[in-house]
Each structure stands twice: as C-alpha cells, then as structure tokens.
Short mmCIF file of N, CA, C and O in Angstrom, two decimals:
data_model
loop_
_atom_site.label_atom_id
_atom_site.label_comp_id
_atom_site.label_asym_id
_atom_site.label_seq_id
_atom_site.Cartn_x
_atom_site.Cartn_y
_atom_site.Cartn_z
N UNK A 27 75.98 -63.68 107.37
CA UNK A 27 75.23 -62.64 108.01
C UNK A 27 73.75 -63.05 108.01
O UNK A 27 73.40 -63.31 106.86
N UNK A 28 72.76 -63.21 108.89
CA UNK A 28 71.71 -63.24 109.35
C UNK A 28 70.71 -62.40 109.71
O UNK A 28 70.85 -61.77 110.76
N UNK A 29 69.49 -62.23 108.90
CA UNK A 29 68.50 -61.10 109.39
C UNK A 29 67.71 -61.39 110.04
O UNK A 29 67.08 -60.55 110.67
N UNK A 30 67.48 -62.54 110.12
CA UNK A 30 66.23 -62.75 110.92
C UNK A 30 64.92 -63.10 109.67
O UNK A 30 64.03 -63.83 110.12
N UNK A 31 64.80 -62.83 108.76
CA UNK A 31 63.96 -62.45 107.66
C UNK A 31 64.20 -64.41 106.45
O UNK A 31 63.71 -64.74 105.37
N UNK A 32 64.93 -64.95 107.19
CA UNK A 32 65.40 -66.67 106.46
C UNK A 32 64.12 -67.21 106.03
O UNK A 32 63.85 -67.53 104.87
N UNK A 33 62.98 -67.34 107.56
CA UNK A 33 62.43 -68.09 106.97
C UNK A 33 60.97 -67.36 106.06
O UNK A 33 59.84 -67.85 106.17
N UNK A 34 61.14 -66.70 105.58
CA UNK A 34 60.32 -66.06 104.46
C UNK A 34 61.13 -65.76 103.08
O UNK A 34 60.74 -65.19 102.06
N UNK A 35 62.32 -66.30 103.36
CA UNK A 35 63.58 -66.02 102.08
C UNK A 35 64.28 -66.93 101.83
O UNK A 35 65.26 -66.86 101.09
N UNK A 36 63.66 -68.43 102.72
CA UNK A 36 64.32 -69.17 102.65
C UNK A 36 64.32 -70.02 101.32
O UNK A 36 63.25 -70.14 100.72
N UNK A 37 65.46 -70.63 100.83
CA UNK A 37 65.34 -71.86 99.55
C UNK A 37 65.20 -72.95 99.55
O UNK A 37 66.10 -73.50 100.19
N UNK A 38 64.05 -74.04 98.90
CA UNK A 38 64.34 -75.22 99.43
C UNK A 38 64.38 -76.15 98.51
O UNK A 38 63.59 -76.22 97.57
N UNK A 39 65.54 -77.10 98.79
CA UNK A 39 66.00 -78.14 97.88
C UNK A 39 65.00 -79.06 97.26
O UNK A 39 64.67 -80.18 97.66
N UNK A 40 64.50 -78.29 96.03
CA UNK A 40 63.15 -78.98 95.49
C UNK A 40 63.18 -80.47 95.07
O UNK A 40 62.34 -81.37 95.17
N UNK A 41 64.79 -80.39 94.42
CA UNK A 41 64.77 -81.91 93.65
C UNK A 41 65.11 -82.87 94.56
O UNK A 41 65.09 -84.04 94.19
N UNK A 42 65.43 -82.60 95.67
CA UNK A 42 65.70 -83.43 97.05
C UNK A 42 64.59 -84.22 97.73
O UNK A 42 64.45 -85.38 98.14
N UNK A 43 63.63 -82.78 97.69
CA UNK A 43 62.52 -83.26 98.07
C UNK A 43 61.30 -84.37 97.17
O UNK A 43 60.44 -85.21 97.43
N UNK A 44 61.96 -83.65 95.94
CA UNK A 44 61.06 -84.74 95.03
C UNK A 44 61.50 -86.15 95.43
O UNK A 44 60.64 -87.00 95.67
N UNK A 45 62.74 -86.42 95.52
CA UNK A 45 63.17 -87.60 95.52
C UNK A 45 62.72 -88.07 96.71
O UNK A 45 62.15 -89.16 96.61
N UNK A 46 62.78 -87.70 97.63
CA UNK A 46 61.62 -87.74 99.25
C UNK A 46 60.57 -88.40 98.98
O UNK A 46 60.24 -89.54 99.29
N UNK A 47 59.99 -87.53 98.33
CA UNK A 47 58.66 -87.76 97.87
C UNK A 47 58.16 -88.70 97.30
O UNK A 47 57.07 -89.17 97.63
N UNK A 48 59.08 -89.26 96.07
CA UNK A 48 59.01 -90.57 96.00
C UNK A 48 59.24 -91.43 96.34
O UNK A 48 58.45 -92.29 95.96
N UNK A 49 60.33 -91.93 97.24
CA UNK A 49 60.56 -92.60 97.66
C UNK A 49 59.70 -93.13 98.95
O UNK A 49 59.63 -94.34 99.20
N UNK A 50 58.96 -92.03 99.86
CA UNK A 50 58.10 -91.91 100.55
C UNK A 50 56.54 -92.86 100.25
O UNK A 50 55.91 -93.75 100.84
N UNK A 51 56.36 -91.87 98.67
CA UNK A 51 55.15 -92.75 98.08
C UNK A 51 55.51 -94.31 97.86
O UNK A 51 54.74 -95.21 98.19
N UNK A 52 56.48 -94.49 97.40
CA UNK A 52 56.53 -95.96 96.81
C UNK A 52 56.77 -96.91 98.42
O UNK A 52 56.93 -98.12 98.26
N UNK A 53 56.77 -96.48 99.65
CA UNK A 53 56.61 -96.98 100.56
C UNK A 53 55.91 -96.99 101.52
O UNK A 53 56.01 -97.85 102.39
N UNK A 54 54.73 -95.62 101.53
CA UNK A 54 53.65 -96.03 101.42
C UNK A 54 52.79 -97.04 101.03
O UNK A 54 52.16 -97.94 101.58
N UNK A 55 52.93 -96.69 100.06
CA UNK A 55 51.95 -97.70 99.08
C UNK A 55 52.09 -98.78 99.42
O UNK A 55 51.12 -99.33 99.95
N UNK A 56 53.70 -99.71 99.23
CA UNK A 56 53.70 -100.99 99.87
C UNK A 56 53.59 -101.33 100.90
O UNK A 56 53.79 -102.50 101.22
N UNK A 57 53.12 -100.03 102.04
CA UNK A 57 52.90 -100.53 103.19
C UNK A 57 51.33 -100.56 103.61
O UNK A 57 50.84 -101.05 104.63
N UNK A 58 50.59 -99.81 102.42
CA UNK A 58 49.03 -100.20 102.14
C UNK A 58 48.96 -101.46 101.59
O UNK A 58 48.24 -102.33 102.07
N UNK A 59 49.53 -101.62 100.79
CA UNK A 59 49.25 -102.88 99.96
C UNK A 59 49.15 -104.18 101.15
O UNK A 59 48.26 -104.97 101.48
N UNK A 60 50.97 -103.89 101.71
CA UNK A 60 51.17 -105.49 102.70
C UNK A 60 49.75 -105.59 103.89
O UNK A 60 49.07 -106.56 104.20
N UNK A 61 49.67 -104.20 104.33
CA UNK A 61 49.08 -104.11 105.10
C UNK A 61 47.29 -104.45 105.25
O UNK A 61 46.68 -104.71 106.28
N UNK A 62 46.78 -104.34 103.94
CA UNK A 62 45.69 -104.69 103.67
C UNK A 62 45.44 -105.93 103.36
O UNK A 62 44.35 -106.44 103.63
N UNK A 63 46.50 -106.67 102.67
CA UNK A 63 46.77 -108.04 102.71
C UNK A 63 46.78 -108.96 103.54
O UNK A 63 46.45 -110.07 103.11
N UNK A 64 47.10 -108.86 104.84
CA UNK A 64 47.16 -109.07 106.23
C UNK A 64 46.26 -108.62 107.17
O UNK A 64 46.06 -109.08 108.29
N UNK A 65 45.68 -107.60 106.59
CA UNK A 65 44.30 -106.99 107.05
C UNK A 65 44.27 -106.59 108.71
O UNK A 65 43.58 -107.04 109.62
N UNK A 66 45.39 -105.49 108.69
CA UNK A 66 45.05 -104.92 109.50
C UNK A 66 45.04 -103.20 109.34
O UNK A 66 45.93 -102.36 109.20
N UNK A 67 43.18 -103.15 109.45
CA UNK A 67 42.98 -102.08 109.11
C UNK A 67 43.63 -100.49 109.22
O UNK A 67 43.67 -99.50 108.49
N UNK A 68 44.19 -100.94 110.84
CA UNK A 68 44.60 -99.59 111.13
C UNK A 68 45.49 -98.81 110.68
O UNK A 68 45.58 -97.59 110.54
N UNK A 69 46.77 -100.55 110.26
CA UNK A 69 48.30 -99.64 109.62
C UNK A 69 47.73 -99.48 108.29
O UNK A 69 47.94 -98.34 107.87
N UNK A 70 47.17 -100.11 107.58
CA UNK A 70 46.72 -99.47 106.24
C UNK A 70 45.86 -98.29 106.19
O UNK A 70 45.97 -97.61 105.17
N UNK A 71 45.04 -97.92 107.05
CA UNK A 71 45.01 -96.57 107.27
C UNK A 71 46.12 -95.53 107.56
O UNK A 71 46.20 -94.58 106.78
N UNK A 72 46.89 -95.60 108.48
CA UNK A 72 48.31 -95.13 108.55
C UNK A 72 48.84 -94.92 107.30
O UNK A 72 48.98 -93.72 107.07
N UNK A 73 49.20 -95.65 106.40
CA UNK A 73 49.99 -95.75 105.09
C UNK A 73 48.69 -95.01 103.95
O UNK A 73 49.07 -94.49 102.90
N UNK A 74 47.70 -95.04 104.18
CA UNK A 74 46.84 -94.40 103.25
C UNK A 74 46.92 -93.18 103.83
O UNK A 74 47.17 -92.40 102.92
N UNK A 75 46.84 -92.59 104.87
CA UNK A 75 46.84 -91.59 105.15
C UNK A 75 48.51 -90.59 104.81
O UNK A 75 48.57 -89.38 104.63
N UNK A 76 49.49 -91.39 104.82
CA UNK A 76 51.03 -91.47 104.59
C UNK A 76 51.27 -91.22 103.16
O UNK A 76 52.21 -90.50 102.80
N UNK A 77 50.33 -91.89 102.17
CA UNK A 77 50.25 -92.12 100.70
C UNK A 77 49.86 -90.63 100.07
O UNK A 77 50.49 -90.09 99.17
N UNK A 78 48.22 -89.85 101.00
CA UNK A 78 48.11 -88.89 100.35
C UNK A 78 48.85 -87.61 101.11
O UNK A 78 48.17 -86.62 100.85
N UNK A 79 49.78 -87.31 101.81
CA UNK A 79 50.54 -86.52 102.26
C UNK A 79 51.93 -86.48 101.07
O UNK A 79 52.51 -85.45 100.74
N UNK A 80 52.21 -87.76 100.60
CA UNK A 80 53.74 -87.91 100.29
C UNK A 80 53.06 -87.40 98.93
O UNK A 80 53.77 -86.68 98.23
N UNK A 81 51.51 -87.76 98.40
CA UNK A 81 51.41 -87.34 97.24
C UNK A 81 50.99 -86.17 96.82
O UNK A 81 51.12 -85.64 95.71
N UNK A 82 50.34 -85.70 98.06
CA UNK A 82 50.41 -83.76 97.69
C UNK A 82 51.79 -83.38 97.70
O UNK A 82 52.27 -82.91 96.67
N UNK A 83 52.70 -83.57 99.02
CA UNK A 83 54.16 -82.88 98.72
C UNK A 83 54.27 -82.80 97.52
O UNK A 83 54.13 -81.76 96.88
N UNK A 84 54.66 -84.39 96.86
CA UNK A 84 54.72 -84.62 95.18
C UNK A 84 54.66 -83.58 94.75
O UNK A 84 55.62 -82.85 94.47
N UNK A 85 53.13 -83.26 94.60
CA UNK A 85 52.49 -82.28 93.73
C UNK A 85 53.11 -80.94 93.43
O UNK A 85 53.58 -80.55 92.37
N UNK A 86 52.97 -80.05 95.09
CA UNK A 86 53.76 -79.13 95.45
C UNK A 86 55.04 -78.75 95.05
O UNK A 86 55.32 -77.56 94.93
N UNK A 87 55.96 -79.78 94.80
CA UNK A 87 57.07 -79.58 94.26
C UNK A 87 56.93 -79.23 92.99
O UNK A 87 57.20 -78.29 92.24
N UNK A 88 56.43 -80.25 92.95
CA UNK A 88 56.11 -80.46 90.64
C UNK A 88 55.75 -78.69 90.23
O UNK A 88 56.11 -77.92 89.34
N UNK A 89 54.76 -78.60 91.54
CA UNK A 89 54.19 -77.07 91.21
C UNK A 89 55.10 -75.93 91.12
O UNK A 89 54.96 -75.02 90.30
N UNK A 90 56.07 -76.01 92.02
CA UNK A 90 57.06 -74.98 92.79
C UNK A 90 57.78 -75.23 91.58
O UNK A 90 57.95 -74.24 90.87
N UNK A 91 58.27 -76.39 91.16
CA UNK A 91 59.81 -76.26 89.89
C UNK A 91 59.34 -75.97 88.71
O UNK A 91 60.17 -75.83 87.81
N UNK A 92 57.82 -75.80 88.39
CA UNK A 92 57.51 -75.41 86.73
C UNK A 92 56.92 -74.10 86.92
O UNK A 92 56.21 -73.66 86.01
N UNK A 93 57.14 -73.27 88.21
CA UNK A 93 57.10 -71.98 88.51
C UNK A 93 58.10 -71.37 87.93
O UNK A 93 58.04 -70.34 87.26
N UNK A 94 59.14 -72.08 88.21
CA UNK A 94 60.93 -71.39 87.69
C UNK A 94 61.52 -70.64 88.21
O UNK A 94 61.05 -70.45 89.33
N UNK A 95 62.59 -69.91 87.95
CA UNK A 95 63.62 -69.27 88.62
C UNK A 95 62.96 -68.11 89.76
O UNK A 95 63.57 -67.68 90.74
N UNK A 96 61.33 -67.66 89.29
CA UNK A 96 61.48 -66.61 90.09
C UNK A 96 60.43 -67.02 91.32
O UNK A 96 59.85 -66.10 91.89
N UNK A 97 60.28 -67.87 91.56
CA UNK A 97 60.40 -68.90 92.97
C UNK A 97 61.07 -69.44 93.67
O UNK A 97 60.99 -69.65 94.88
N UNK A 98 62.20 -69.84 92.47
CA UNK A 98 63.08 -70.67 93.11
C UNK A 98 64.40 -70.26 92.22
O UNK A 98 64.99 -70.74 91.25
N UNK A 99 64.60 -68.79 93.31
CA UNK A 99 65.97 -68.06 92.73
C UNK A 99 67.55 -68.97 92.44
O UNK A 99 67.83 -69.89 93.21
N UNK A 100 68.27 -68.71 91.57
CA UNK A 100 69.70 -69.92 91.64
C UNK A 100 70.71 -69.36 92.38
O UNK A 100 70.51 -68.31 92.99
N UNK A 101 71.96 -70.01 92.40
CA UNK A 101 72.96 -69.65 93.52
C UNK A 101 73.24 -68.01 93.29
O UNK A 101 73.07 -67.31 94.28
N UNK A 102 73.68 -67.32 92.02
CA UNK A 102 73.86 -65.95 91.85
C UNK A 102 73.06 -65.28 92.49
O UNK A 102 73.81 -64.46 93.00
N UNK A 103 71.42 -64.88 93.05
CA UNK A 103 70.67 -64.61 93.49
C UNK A 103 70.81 -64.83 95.32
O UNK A 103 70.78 -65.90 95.92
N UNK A 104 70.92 -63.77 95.76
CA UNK A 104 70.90 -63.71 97.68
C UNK A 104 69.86 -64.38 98.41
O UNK A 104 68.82 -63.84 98.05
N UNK A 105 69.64 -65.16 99.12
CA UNK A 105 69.15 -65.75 99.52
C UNK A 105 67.85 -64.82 100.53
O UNK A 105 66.66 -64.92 100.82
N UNK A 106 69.20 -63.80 100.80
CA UNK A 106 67.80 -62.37 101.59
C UNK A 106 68.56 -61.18 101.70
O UNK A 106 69.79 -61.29 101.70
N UNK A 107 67.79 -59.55 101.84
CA UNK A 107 68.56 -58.95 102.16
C UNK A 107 69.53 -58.38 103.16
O UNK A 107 69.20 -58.34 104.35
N UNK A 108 70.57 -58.00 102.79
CA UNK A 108 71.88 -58.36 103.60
C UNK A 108 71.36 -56.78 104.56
O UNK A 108 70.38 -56.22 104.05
N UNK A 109 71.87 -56.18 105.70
CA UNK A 109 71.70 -55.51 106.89
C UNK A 109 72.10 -54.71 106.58
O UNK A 109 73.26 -54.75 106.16
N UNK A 110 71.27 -53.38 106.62
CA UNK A 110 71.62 -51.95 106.62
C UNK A 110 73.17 -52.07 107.30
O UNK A 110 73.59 -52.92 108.08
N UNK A 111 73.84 -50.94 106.74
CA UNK A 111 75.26 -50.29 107.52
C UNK A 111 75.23 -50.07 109.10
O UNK A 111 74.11 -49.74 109.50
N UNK A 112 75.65 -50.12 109.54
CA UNK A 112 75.82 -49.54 110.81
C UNK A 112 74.58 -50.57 112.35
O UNK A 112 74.51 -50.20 113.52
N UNK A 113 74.06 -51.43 111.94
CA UNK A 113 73.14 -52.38 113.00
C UNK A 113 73.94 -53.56 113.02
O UNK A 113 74.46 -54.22 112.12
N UNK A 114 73.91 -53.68 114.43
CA UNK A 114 74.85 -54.97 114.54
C UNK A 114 73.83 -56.39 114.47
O UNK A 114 73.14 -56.60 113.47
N UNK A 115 73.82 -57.14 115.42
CA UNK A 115 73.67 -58.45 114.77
C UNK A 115 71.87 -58.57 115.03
O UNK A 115 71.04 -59.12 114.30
N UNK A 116 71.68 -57.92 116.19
CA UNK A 116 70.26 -58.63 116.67
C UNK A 116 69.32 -57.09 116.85
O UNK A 116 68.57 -56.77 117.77
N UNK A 117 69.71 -56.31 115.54
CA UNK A 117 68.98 -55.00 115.41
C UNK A 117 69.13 -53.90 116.47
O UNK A 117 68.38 -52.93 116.38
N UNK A 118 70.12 -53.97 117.55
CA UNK A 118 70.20 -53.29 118.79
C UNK A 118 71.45 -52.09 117.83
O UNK A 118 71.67 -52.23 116.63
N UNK A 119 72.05 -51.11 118.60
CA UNK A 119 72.86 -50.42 118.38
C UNK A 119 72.25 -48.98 117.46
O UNK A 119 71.13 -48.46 117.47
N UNK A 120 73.35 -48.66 116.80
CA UNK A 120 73.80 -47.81 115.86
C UNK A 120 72.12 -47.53 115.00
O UNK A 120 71.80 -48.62 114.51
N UNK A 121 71.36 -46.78 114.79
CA UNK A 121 70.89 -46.78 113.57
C UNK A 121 71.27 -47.04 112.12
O UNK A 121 72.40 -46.61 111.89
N UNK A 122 70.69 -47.63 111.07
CA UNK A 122 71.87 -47.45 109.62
C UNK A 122 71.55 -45.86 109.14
O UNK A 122 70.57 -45.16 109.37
N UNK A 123 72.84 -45.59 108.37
CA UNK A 123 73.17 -44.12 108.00
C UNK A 123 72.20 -44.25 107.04
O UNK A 123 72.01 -45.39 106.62
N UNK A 124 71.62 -43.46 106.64
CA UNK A 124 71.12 -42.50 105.75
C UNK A 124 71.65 -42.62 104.49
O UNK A 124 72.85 -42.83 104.71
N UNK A 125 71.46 -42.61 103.15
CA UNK A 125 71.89 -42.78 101.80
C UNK A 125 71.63 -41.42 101.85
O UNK A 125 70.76 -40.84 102.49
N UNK A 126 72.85 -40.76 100.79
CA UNK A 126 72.35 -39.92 100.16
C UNK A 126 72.97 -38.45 100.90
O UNK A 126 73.35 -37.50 100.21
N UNK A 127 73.01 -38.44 102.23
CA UNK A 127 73.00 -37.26 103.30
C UNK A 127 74.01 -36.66 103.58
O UNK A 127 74.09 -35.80 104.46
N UNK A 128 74.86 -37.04 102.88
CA UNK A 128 76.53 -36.43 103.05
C UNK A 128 77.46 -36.54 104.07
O UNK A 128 78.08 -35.74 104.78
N UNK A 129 77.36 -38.11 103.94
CA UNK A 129 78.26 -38.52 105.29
C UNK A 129 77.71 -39.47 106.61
O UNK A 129 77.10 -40.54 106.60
N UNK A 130 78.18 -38.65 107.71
CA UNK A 130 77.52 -39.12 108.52
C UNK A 130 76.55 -38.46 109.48
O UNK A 130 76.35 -38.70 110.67
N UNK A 131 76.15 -37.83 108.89
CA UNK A 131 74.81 -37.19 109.28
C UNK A 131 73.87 -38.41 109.48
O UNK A 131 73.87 -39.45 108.83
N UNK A 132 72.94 -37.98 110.70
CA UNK A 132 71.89 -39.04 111.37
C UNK A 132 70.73 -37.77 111.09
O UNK A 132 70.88 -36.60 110.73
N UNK A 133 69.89 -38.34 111.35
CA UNK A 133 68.42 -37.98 111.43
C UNK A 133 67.60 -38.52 112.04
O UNK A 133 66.44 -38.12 112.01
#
C-alpha cells in the first residue's frame, strides 16, 4: 500500500551506502593520484572534486548510523503511515470514517 508520503518516510540502506562510499573514495583518490602523476590537471580536478563528495557522503552516513534506531527505524517499525479506511488508492473516493462515531456515520 502506497501513500504518497515514501519519500519523507523513506529508509535508506546506510551500510550499503557506506560501502559506496568507500569504495568510491578509494577510487577517487587513485584517480587523483594517477592523474596528477601524468599531469593532467583537469581529470585530477574531476577526481578531487569526486574525492570530497564521496567523503562528505562518508560522513553523512557515519552521522545518520550513530544517530540510531530513531532515524533509522528497523524492519518491525512501518516504513509510513498506512491509509485511512475507506480512500482508495490516489486519495479520490469515499472519505475515511470517523473513529469513534458509531458506525457509519459521516460528517
């Protein structure tokens, strides 16, 4: 079921990304390194510029996973909330009923 509401509820595979992340940096880097070696300025700009992107992500993550669970809810935890009773898929239709009202009473 889908609310529309994902990407503000969405989860994201932190340790995945770490591994991204490194793997990213450590090829960067050797592509500053070769690249400055050979001296051409531009791709080593490229890869320096490549180096501090992969190394904020880094960061970001590092930041996000020593936040803990209540950032980064675990599988028991809903990913978002699930759709009032009675609205079908793309908010058109039915109003949702009323809690509480004795039935199906609308308002």
């Amino acid at each position: 079921m889908r609310t529309g509401s994902e990407p503000s509820t969405a989860r994201s595979p932190l340790r995945m990304r770490l591994w991204l992340s490194l793997w990213g940096m450590l090829w960067a880097a050797f592509g500053l390194a070769a690249f400055l070696v050979v001296d051409r300025a531009g791709w080593a700009t490229a890869c320096g510029v490549l180096l501090v992107v992969t190394v904020t992500d880094f960061c970001l993550v590092i930041r996000h996973m020593r936040q803990g669970a209540r950032f980064q809810p675990g599988g028991d935890v809903p990913a978002y909330v699930p759709d009032p009773v009675g609205r079908s898929r793309h908010g058109r239709g039915e109003p949702p009923r009323r809690v509480g009202t004795g039935g199906d009473e609308r308002s």
